[in-house]
């Protein structure tokens, strides 16, 4: 009979460097190369972008840089794809 066993002593001592990053260090991981896409309501957008008006119940696509700076707000996925095609960014979706 085969029984798989994990060596708990090794697992307990593994260092996970990403767990010790500051907020600024984590935001800098993507630098200028990664954008995050997040569907949000107009009500949420109104709190993030105060110099524009959004329909509170409408759903928008918010594209942000790794440091959280809004890059694009649109109401269609096609506009996001088109914009990304014109830039040199990779896309990481939030889970």
C-alpha positions as MATLAB code, in Angstrom:
seq = 'XXXXXXXXXXXXXXXXXXXXXXXXXXXXXXXXXXXXXXXXXXXXXXXXXXXXXXXXXXXXXXXXXXXXXXXXXXXXXXXXXXXXXXXXXXXXXXX';
ca = [
       0.000    0.000    0.000;
       1.288    3.473   -0.940;
       0.880    6.242    1.576;
       1.924    9.761    0.662;
       3.275   11.799    3.535;
       4.300   15.415    3.570;
       7.274   16.350    5.659;
       5.582   18.902    7.913;
       8.863   20.190    9.261;
       9.907   21.330    5.782;
       6.483   22.822    5.019;
       6.495   24.741    8.288;
       9.795   26.440    7.446;
       9.108   27.455    3.848;
       9.490   31.202    3.430;
       6.793   32.891    1.351;
       8.283   36.277    0.403;
       5.049   37.600   -1.099;
       3.379   37.435    2.311;
       5.818   39.983    3.731;
       5.438   42.654    1.045;
       4.224   46.109    1.958;
       1.248   47.549    0.043;
       3.639   49.675   -2.026;
       5.870   46.704   -2.853;
       2.858   44.591   -3.833;
       1.513   47.365   -6.071;
       4.905   47.695   -7.743;
       4.973   44.008   -8.724;
       3.094   44.679  -11.939;
       4.827   47.961  -12.577;
       3.850   49.402  -15.923;
       3.276   45.970  -17.448;
       0.078   44.703  -15.792;
      -3.469   46.019  -15.760;
      -6.337   44.671  -13.693;
      -9.874   44.534  -15.047;
     -12.765   44.752  -12.632;
     -16.486   45.113  -13.281;
     -17.903   47.807  -10.988;
     -21.120   49.739  -10.582;
     -21.399   53.435  -11.234;
     -21.907   53.959   -7.508;
     -18.474   52.468   -6.792;
     -16.864   54.433   -9.627;
     -18.279   57.643   -8.199;
     -16.205   57.099   -5.055;
     -13.024   56.379   -7.026;
     -13.325   59.026   -9.730;
     -14.925   62.158   -8.327;
     -14.579   64.450  -11.343;
     -17.044   62.479  -13.509;
     -20.639   61.325  -13.166;
     -21.715   57.710  -13.547;
     -25.149   56.099  -13.577;
     -25.228   54.500  -10.116;
     -26.860   51.200  -11.119;
     -25.009   50.719  -14.422;
     -22.132   48.249  -14.661;
     -18.808   49.499  -16.001;
     -15.448   47.919  -16.753;
     -12.660   49.515  -14.715;
      -9.111   48.928  -15.904;
      -6.466   49.801  -13.305;
      -2.683   49.761  -13.226;
      -0.908   47.582  -10.684;
      -0.739   50.503   -8.246;
      -4.511   51.060   -8.439;
      -4.488   54.061  -10.764;
      -7.577   54.017  -13.022;
      -6.510   53.676  -16.668;
      -9.823   53.206  -18.463;
     -13.514   53.208  -17.640;
     -15.930   51.849  -20.210;
     -19.252   50.083  -20.415;
     -18.166   47.450  -22.972;
     -15.651   44.619  -22.997;
     -14.903   45.430  -26.657;
     -13.573   48.854  -25.672;
     -11.270   47.216  -23.120;
      -9.951   44.786  -25.742;
      -9.418   47.584  -28.236;
      -7.587   49.745  -25.692;
      -5.372   46.859  -24.568;
      -4.533   46.117  -28.202;
      -3.097   49.621  -28.493;
      -0.969   49.360  -25.344;
       1.825   47.139  -24.114;
       0.032   45.820  -21.040;
      -0.834   42.333  -19.894;
      -4.220   41.722  -18.283;
      -4.750   40.039  -14.929;
      -8.351   39.572  -13.851;
      -9.275   39.818  -10.188;
     -10.641   36.703   -8.534;
];
